[in-house]
């Protein structure tokens, strides 16, 4: 991976980790916390990669000065990631949530949910443009984990595949719907029916 | 301020700081970096407040256990804020940006801009719903600083006042437009005219 791509990944991952980590604590979600820990390992190894690449790339003092800036940015990204990991660790080790978390949660009303797309799910093999999840469920896909790699800020052309792990942000009601859709327990048609009934 | 409100503020501020700090580095923007430093002071003093409040609130060992979780969350928020400050400091002290930053920037294509709303600006005394800035300029208001306080995630009913500082996210072209609108150098009508000309 090029230095450029490592840096983009470190930025995206550390931002996602902060989002996920707060969500993990406020909703006491081990799911979200586990994703944070996975991402943290990746950020650490990318910081190591960027150090190696930089040392090899430096040819002059001028190079070195610019590469120093790069290393400092990577270091800060790792610090952000570490702080997010500290938050996630609280959830993993089983902390006693302060009652105020529930209050913060209900005011922010945005939660992050992680779902795994089953083979017979209605989400599989469709693009986000076809699925219109925001309209249908109020949930927005913020990232997709496919095996060991991540897709950030997916757009309407992004195709969902079976076995993808989706991270979505939205309301608690939408999170329930998404879990049913991803597991194949209900179809897009079922949801449209439900919405129509609600409107009656 | 209650513990709940302090926690909400710390969460919002630290998230905004990460966003701003990366923007500051990638676009070498002293404006964004200065906002990060302002926010960091606030986060630090809020962490201090939360410690004081917690010590006063603890009446039993059970209270203490829950308050410990709260203190750890506040501590992590401050760590996130500190890491963001480290990034912003690079820009303030005048670093030599690595050429790769420009490349990352052009791929992310989202920048943050800070504008100050003048008295005779077309933005003053209108709600975001009336202004339709996203449609007109491609820029979304992510936060508003009004004197010493902040408004996060403003909605269509949020009123813009003269002297407000707006933080917006969007494209470089949109950023130029916003600066002109905020300073009063051009009106909403001018912009509509320009758009119509572009369409011809």
Short mmCIF file of C-alpha atoms in Angstrom, two decimals:
data_model
loop_
_atom_site.label_atom_id
_atom_site.label_comp_id
_atom_site.label_asym_id
_atom_site.label_seq_id
_atom_site.Cartn_x
_atom_site.Cartn_y
_atom_site.Cartn_z
CA UNK A 1 0.00 0.00 0.00
CA UNK A 2 1.30 3.49 -0.84
CA UNK A 3 1.94 6.12 1.84
CA UNK A 4 -1.04 8.06 0.47
CA UNK A 5 -3.42 5.14 0.82
CA UNK A 6 -2.16 4.29 4.30
CA UNK A 7 -2.80 7.87 5.39
CA UNK A 8 -6.34 7.89 3.94
CA UNK A 9 -7.06 4.60 5.70
CA UNK A 10 -5.66 5.83 9.03
CA UNK A 11 -7.78 8.98 8.83
CA UNK A 12 -10.97 7.10 7.91
CA UNK A 13 -10.41 4.37 10.47
CA UNK A 14 -9.61 6.69 13.37
CA UNK A 15 -12.71 8.80 12.62
CA UNK A 16 -14.90 5.72 12.42
CA UNK A 17 -13.39 4.42 15.68
CA UNK A 18 -14.35 7.58 17.58
CA UNK A 19 -17.91 7.30 16.28
CA UNK A 20 -18.12 3.60 17.11
CA UNK A 21 -16.49 3.93 20.53
CA UNK A 22 -18.92 6.56 21.80
CA UNK A 23 -21.77 4.47 20.47
CA UNK A 24 -20.36 1.38 22.21
CA UNK A 25 -20.26 3.15 25.57
CA UNK A 26 -23.60 4.92 25.36
CA UNK A 27 -25.52 1.87 24.13
CA UNK A 28 -23.32 -0.58 26.08
CA UNK A 29 -22.78 -2.42 22.79
CA UNK A 30 -20.10 -5.14 22.79
CA UNK A 31 -20.58 -5.44 19.00
CA UNK A 32 -19.48 -1.88 18.38
CA UNK A 33 -16.66 -2.21 20.94
CA UNK A 34 -15.29 -5.31 19.18
CA UNK A 35 -15.17 -3.47 15.86
CA UNK A 36 -13.19 -0.71 17.54
CA UNK A 37 -10.60 -3.21 18.79
CA UNK A 38 -10.27 -4.74 15.31
CA UNK A 39 -9.75 -1.32 13.79
CA UNK A 40 -7.20 -0.38 16.43
CA UNK A 41 -4.95 -3.29 15.48
CA UNK A 42 -5.11 -2.13 11.87
CA UNK A 43 -4.29 1.48 12.73
CA UNK A 44 -1.29 0.38 14.80
CA UNK A 45 0.14 -1.75 12.02
CA UNK A 46 -0.45 1.04 9.48
CA UNK A 47 1.46 3.49 11.66
CA UNK A 48 4.32 0.98 11.70
CA UNK A 49 4.12 0.68 7.88
CA UNK A 50 4.21 4.43 7.43
CA UNK A 51 7.32 4.68 9.63
CA UNK A 52 9.10 2.02 7.59
CA UNK A 53 8.11 3.61 4.26
CA UNK A 54 9.19 7.05 5.45
CA UNK A 55 12.62 5.90 6.55
CA UNK A 56 13.19 4.24 3.21
CA UNK A 57 11.89 7.29 1.30
CA UNK A 58 14.07 9.95 2.97
CA UNK A 59 16.93 10.99 0.67
CA UNK A 60 17.74 14.50 1.95
CA UNK A 61 17.15 16.77 4.93
CA UNK A 62 14.35 18.43 2.99
CA UNK A 63 12.67 15.05 2.42
CA UNK A 64 13.14 14.31 6.10
CA UNK A 65 11.39 17.52 7.19
CA UNK A 66 8.30 16.72 5.13
CA UNK A 67 8.31 13.10 6.17
CA UNK A 68 8.43 14.23 9.80
CA UNK A 69 5.10 16.02 9.31
CA UNK A 70 3.71 12.84 7.85
CA UNK A 71 4.93 10.77 10.80
CA UNK A 72 3.41 13.24 13.25
CA UNK A 73 0.03 13.03 11.52
CA UNK A 74 0.19 9.24 11.61
CA UNK A 75 1.16 9.39 15.28
CA UNK A 76 -1.82 11.64 16.07
CA UNK A 77 -4.12 9.28 14.17
CA UNK A 78 -2.83 6.45 16.34
CA UNK A 79 -3.41 8.53 19.48
CA UNK A 80 -7.00 9.17 18.42
CA UNK A 81 -7.39 5.44 17.75
CA UNK A 82 -5.91 4.58 21.16
CA UNK A 83 -8.28 6.91 22.97
CA UNK A 84 -11.20 5.31 21.12
CA UNK A 85 -9.87 1.90 22.15
CA UNK A 86 -9.81 3.01 25.80
CA UNK A 87 -13.52 3.80 25.49
CA UNK A 88 -14.28 0.47 23.84
CA UNK A 89 -12.28 -1.41 26.49
CA UNK A 90 -14.67 -0.13 29.15
CA UNK A 91 -17.50 -1.98 27.42
CA UNK A 92 -15.52 -5.18 26.79
CA UNK A 93 -14.37 -5.49 30.40
CA UNK A 94 -17.98 -5.04 31.58
CA UNK A 95 -18.28 -1.68 33.24
CA UNK A 96 -21.19 -0.37 35.31
CA UNK A 97 -22.77 2.24 33.04
CA UNK A 98 -23.66 5.47 34.75
CA UNK A 99 -27.41 6.23 34.46
CA UNK A 100 -26.52 9.47 32.69
CA UNK A 101 -25.42 7.43 29.62
CA UNK A 102 -29.02 6.41 28.95
CA UNK A 103 -30.03 10.05 29.08
CA UNK A 104 -27.28 11.13 26.70
CA UNK A 105 -28.27 8.26 24.43
CA UNK A 106 -31.94 9.17 24.31
CA UNK A 107 -31.07 12.77 23.44
CA UNK A 108 -28.62 11.88 20.70
CA UNK A 109 -31.08 9.33 19.26
CA UNK A 110 -28.49 8.14 16.77
CA UNK A 111 -27.07 4.69 17.37
CA UNK A 112 -24.67 2.51 15.44
CA UNK A 113 -25.60 -1.06 14.67
CA UNK A 114 -23.53 -3.87 13.16
CA UNK A 115 -25.29 -6.49 11.02
CA UNK A 116 -23.99 -9.43 9.06
CA UNK A 117 -25.56 -10.01 5.62
CA UNK A 118 -26.77 -13.61 5.21
CA UNK A 119 -26.79 -15.37 1.85
CA UNK A 120 -30.61 -15.28 1.58
CA UNK A 121 -30.97 -11.72 2.87
CA UNK A 122 -32.84 -9.24 0.68
CA UNK A 123 -29.84 -6.91 1.04
CA UNK A 124 -27.41 -9.28 -0.67
CA UNK A 125 -26.31 -8.52 -4.24
CA UNK A 126 -28.09 -5.17 -4.39
CA UNK A 127 -26.58 -1.68 -4.56
CA UNK A 128 -27.33 0.92 -1.91
CA UNK A 129 -29.09 2.89 -4.68
CA UNK A 130 -31.48 0.00 -5.21
CA UNK A 131 -32.03 -0.59 -1.49
CA UNK A 132 -32.91 2.99 -0.46
CA UNK A 133 -32.28 2.05 3.18
CA UNK A 134 -32.35 5.63 4.48
CA UNK A 135 -35.88 6.14 3.13
CA UNK A 136 -37.07 2.69 4.10
CA UNK A 137 -35.50 2.25 7.54
CA UNK A 138 -33.92 5.56 8.61
CA UNK A 139 -30.52 3.81 8.78
CA UNK A 140 -27.49 4.99 6.79
CA UNK A 141 -24.59 2.64 5.96
CA UNK A 142 -21.41 4.34 7.21
CA UNK A 143 -18.94 1.54 6.52
CA UNK A 144 -18.77 -2.01 5.21
CA UNK A 145 -16.32 -4.66 6.35
CA UNK A 146 -15.66 -7.27 3.66
CA UNK A 147 -13.28 -9.93 4.96
CA UNK A 148 -10.22 -8.00 6.08
CA UNK A 149 -10.87 -4.80 4.15
CA UNK A 150 -13.15 -1.84 4.74
CA UNK A 151 -15.29 0.40 2.53
CA UNK A 152 -15.88 3.87 3.98
CA UNK A 153 -18.54 6.33 2.88
CA UNK A 154 -20.17 3.92 0.42
CA UNK A 155 -22.35 5.53 -2.27
CA UNK A 156 -25.41 4.52 -4.29
CA UNK A 157 -23.31 2.34 -6.60
CA UNK A 158 -21.81 0.31 -3.75
CA UNK A 159 -22.87 -3.33 -4.02
CA UNK A 160 -23.72 -5.29 -0.86
CA UNK A 161 -22.46 -8.86 -0.91
CA UNK A 162 -23.38 -11.87 1.23
CA UNK A 163 -21.11 -12.10 4.31
CA UNK A 164 -20.55 -8.33 4.35
CA UNK A 165 -20.64 -6.71 7.78
CA UNK A 166 -22.52 -3.42 7.60
CA UNK A 167 -22.13 -0.61 10.12
CA UNK A 168 -25.19 1.63 10.08
CA UNK A 169 -26.19 4.75 11.94
CA UNK A 170 -29.74 5.69 12.77
CA UNK A 171 -32.60 5.17 15.18
CA UNK A 172 -33.24 2.20 17.47
CA UNK A 173 -36.40 1.26 15.51
CA UNK A 174 -34.41 1.25 12.27
CA UNK A 175 -31.74 -0.93 13.87
CA UNK A 176 -34.30 -3.67 14.58
CA UNK A 177 -35.53 -3.59 10.98
CA UNK A 178 -31.97 -3.82 9.65
CA UNK A 179 -31.19 -6.86 11.77
CA UNK A 180 -34.26 -8.62 10.38
CA UNK A 181 -33.41 -7.64 6.80
CA UNK A 182 -29.77 -8.74 7.08
CA UNK A 183 -30.61 -12.10 8.65
CA UNK A 184 -33.27 -12.80 6.02
CA UNK A 185 -36.01 -12.91 8.67
CA UNK A 186 -37.92 -10.32 6.69
CA UNK A 187 -37.86 -8.93 3.14
CA UNK A 188 -37.97 -5.41 1.72
CA UNK A 189 -41.58 -6.09 0.75
CA UNK A 190 -42.52 -6.94 4.35
CA UNK A 191 -41.10 -3.58 5.43
CA UNK A 192 -43.04 -1.65 2.78
CA UNK A 193 -46.19 -3.45 3.94
CA UNK A 194 -45.49 -2.49 7.54
CA UNK A 195 -44.93 1.13 6.56
CA UNK A 196 -48.21 1.20 4.65
CA UNK A 197 -50.04 -0.22 7.66
CA UNK A 198 -48.47 2.45 9.85
CA UNK A 199 -49.80 5.10 7.53
CA UNK A 200 -53.38 3.80 7.79
CA UNK B 1 -24.14 22.66 33.80
CA UNK B 2 -25.33 19.14 34.69
CA UNK B 3 -23.11 16.05 34.35
CA UNK B 4 -25.34 14.92 31.48
CA UNK B 5 -24.90 18.15 29.54
CA UNK B 6 -21.16 18.22 30.16
CA UNK B 7 -20.87 14.70 28.78
CA UNK B 8 -22.91 15.54 25.66
CA UNK B 9 -20.74 18.61 25.08
CA UNK B 10 -17.50 16.66 25.55
CA UNK B 11 -18.66 14.03 23.07
CA UNK B 12 -19.78 16.57 20.47
CA UNK B 13 -16.70 18.74 20.88
CA UNK B 14 -14.18 15.91 20.69
CA UNK B 15 -15.85 14.54 17.54
CA UNK B 16 -15.88 17.96 15.92
CA UNK B 17 -12.21 18.46 16.89
CA UNK B 18 -11.12 15.28 15.10
CA UNK B 19 -12.98 16.39 11.98
CA UNK B 20 -11.54 19.91 12.16
CA UNK B 21 -8.00 18.77 12.96
CA UNK B 22 -7.69 16.47 9.95
CA UNK B 23 -9.11 19.23 7.80
CA UNK B 24 -6.61 21.70 9.26
CA UNK B 25 -3.66 19.46 8.39
CA UNK B 26 -4.80 18.37 4.93
CA UNK B 27 -5.77 21.88 3.80
CA UNK B 28 -3.04 23.56 5.88
CA UNK B 29 -5.77 25.75 7.38
CA UNK B 30 -4.79 27.91 10.35
CA UNK B 31 -8.48 28.85 10.74
CA UNK B 32 -9.53 25.29 11.41
CA UNK B 33 -6.50 24.70 13.64
CA UNK B 34 -7.38 27.72 15.79
CA UNK B 35 -10.91 26.43 16.33
CA UNK B 36 -9.44 23.12 17.49
CA UNK B 37 -7.29 24.88 20.09
CA UNK B 38 -10.31 26.84 21.36
CA UNK B 39 -12.32 23.65 21.68
CA UNK B 40 -9.49 21.86 23.46
CA UNK B 41 -9.47 24.42 26.26
CA UNK B 42 -13.20 23.87 26.69
CA UNK B 43 -12.88 20.08 26.77
CA UNK B 44 -10.14 20.28 29.38
CA UNK B 45 -12.17 22.49 31.66
CA UNK B 46 -15.23 20.30 31.22
CA UNK B 47 -13.25 17.23 32.24
CA UNK B 48 -12.23 19.14 35.37
CA UNK B 49 -15.88 20.04 36.04
CA UNK B 50 -17.00 16.44 35.64
CA UNK B 51 -14.36 15.29 38.14
CA UNK B 52 -15.53 17.86 40.69
CA UNK B 53 -19.21 17.00 40.20
CA UNK B 54 -18.49 13.27 40.48
CA UNK B 55 -16.57 13.60 43.74
CA UNK B 56 -19.41 15.61 45.24
CA UNK B 57 -22.05 13.16 43.94
CA UNK B 58 -20.51 9.94 45.29
CA UNK B 59 -22.40 8.75 48.39
CA UNK B 60 -21.66 5.01 48.36
CA UNK B 61 -19.32 2.44 46.82
CA UNK B 62 -22.00 1.65 44.28
CA UNK B 63 -22.24 5.31 43.27
CA UNK B 64 -18.48 5.39 43.08
CA UNK B 65 -18.33 2.45 40.67
CA UNK B 66 -20.73 4.08 38.23
CA UNK B 67 -19.06 7.45 38.57
CA UNK B 68 -15.74 5.79 37.76
CA UNK B 69 -17.14 4.73 34.37
CA UNK B 70 -18.23 8.30 33.81
CA UNK B 71 -14.79 9.64 34.68
CA UNK B 72 -13.14 7.16 32.33
CA UNK B 73 -15.39 8.24 29.45
CA UNK B 74 -14.57 11.88 30.16
CA UNK B 75 -10.88 11.01 30.31
CA UNK B 76 -11.07 9.25 26.92
CA UNK B 77 -12.89 12.26 25.45
CA UNK B 78 -10.05 14.45 26.67
CA UNK B 79 -7.49 12.05 25.13
CA UNK B 80 -9.29 12.26 21.79
CA UNK B 81 -9.32 16.04 22.12
CA UNK B 82 -5.60 16.11 22.96
CA UNK B 83 -4.70 14.00 19.94
CA UNK B 84 -6.72 16.36 17.74
CA UNK B 85 -4.86 19.28 19.33
CA UNK B 86 -1.51 17.64 18.45
CA UNK B 87 -2.63 17.59 14.82
CA UNK B 88 -3.76 21.22 14.93
CA UNK B 89 -0.49 22.28 16.58
CA UNK B 90 1.41 21.08 13.53
CA UNK B 91 -0.43 23.65 11.43
CA UNK B 92 -0.09 26.48 13.95
CA UNK B 93 3.67 26.03 14.36
CA UNK B 94 4.04 26.09 10.57
CA UNK B 95 5.00 22.61 9.42
CA UNK B 96 6.23 21.59 5.97
CA UNK B 97 3.26 19.68 4.54
CA UNK B 98 4.17 16.44 2.82
CA UNK B 99 3.06 16.44 -0.86
CA UNK B 100 0.92 13.40 -0.11
CA UNK B 101 -1.49 15.62 1.92
CA UNK B 102 -2.58 17.38 -1.29
CA UNK B 103 -3.30 14.00 -2.83
CA UNK B 104 -5.32 12.81 0.16
CA UNK B 105 -7.16 16.12 0.11
CA UNK B 106 -8.11 15.94 -3.56
CA UNK B 107 -9.44 12.42 -3.07
CA UNK B 108 -11.48 13.24 -0.01
CA UNK B 109 -12.86 16.40 -1.71
CA UNK B 110 -14.57 17.47 1.50
CA UNK B 111 -13.09 20.46 3.27
CA UNK B 112 -14.11 22.43 6.33
CA UNK B 113 -14.36 26.17 6.13
CA UNK B 114 -14.93 28.77 8.86
CA UNK B 115 -16.81 31.95 8.01
CA UNK B 116 -17.93 34.87 10.11
CA UNK B 117 -21.43 36.25 9.39
CA UNK B 118 -21.36 40.02 8.85
CA UNK B 119 -24.28 42.26 9.77
CA UNK B 120 -25.25 42.92 6.14
CA UNK B 121 -24.73 39.34 4.98
CA UNK B 122 -27.63 37.61 3.25
CA UNK B 123 -27.18 34.73 5.73
CA UNK B 124 -27.97 36.86 8.80
CA UNK B 125 -31.36 36.47 10.48
CA UNK B 126 -32.45 33.56 8.29
CA UNK B 127 -33.00 29.92 9.26
CA UNK B 128 -31.06 27.11 7.58
CA UNK B 129 -34.40 25.97 6.16
CA UNK B 130 -34.80 29.29 4.39
CA UNK B 131 -31.21 29.39 3.18
CA UNK B 132 -31.03 25.91 1.58
CA UNK B 133 -27.23 26.15 1.58
CA UNK B 134 -26.66 22.50 0.69
CA UNK B 135 -28.69 22.86 -2.51
CA UNK B 136 -27.32 26.28 -3.35
CA UNK B 137 -23.64 25.88 -2.48
CA UNK B 138 -22.94 22.23 -1.67
CA UNK B 139 -21.84 23.27 1.86
CA UNK B 140 -23.45 21.86 5.02
CA UNK B 141 -23.28 23.73 8.34
CA UNK B 142 -21.83 21.30 10.91
CA UNK B 143 -21.54 23.69 13.85
CA UNK B 144 -22.12 27.30 14.82
CA UNK B 145 -20.08 29.25 17.36
CA UNK B 146 -22.07 32.07 18.96
CA UNK B 147 -19.90 33.99 21.39
CA UNK B 148 -18.63 31.40 23.83
CA UNK B 149 -21.21 28.70 23.12
CA UNK B 150 -21.61 26.17 20.33
CA UNK B 151 -24.54 24.73 18.39
CA UNK B 152 -23.88 21.24 17.00
CA UNK B 153 -25.86 19.52 14.27
CA UNK B 154 -28.09 22.53 13.57
CA UNK B 155 -31.40 21.78 11.79
CA UNK B 156 -33.69 23.63 9.39
CA UNK B 157 -35.14 25.72 12.23
CA UNK B 158 -31.74 26.99 13.39
CA UNK B 159 -31.50 30.77 12.98
CA UNK B 160 -28.23 32.32 11.80
CA UNK B 161 -27.39 35.58 13.56
CA UNK B 162 -24.93 38.33 12.69
CA UNK B 163 -21.51 37.67 14.27
CA UNK B 164 -22.08 33.89 14.24
CA UNK B 165 -19.09 31.82 13.21
CA UNK B 166 -20.20 28.98 10.93
CA UNK B 167 -18.23 25.79 10.36
CA UNK B 168 -19.23 24.20 7.07
CA UNK B 169 -18.18 21.07 5.24
CA UNK B 170 -18.20 20.68 1.48
CA UNK B 171 -16.27 21.34 -1.70
CA UNK B 172 -13.63 23.98 -2.35
CA UNK B 173 -15.91 25.80 -4.84
CA UNK B 174 -18.68 25.92 -2.23
CA UNK B 175 -16.24 27.31 0.34
CA UNK B 176 -15.50 30.33 -1.87
CA UNK B 177 -19.21 31.03 -2.32
CA UNK B 178 -19.81 30.80 1.43
CA UNK B 179 -17.07 33.28 2.19
CA UNK B 180 -18.62 35.77 -0.20
CA UNK B 181 -22.12 35.22 1.21
CA UNK B 182 -20.99 35.56 4.82
CA UNK B 183 -19.01 38.74 4.20
CA UNK B 184 -21.88 40.33 2.28
CA UNK B 185 -19.78 40.50 -0.91
CA UNK B 186 -22.53 38.65 -2.73
CA UNK B 187 -26.20 37.84 -2.16
CA UNK B 188 -28.25 34.66 -2.49
CA UNK B 189 -29.69 36.15 -5.69
CA UNK B 190 -26.23 36.59 -7.19
CA UNK B 191 -25.58 32.92 -6.57
CA UNK B 192 -28.83 31.80 -8.19
CA UNK B 193 -27.93 33.96 -11.20
CA UNK B 194 -24.50 32.34 -11.41
CA UNK B 195 -26.01 28.88 -11.23
CA UNK B 196 -28.45 29.71 -14.01
CA UNK B 197 -25.63 31.01 -16.17
CA UNK B 198 -23.70 27.79 -15.54
CA UNK B 199 -26.67 25.82 -16.75
CA UNK B 200 -26.81 27.71 -20.06
#
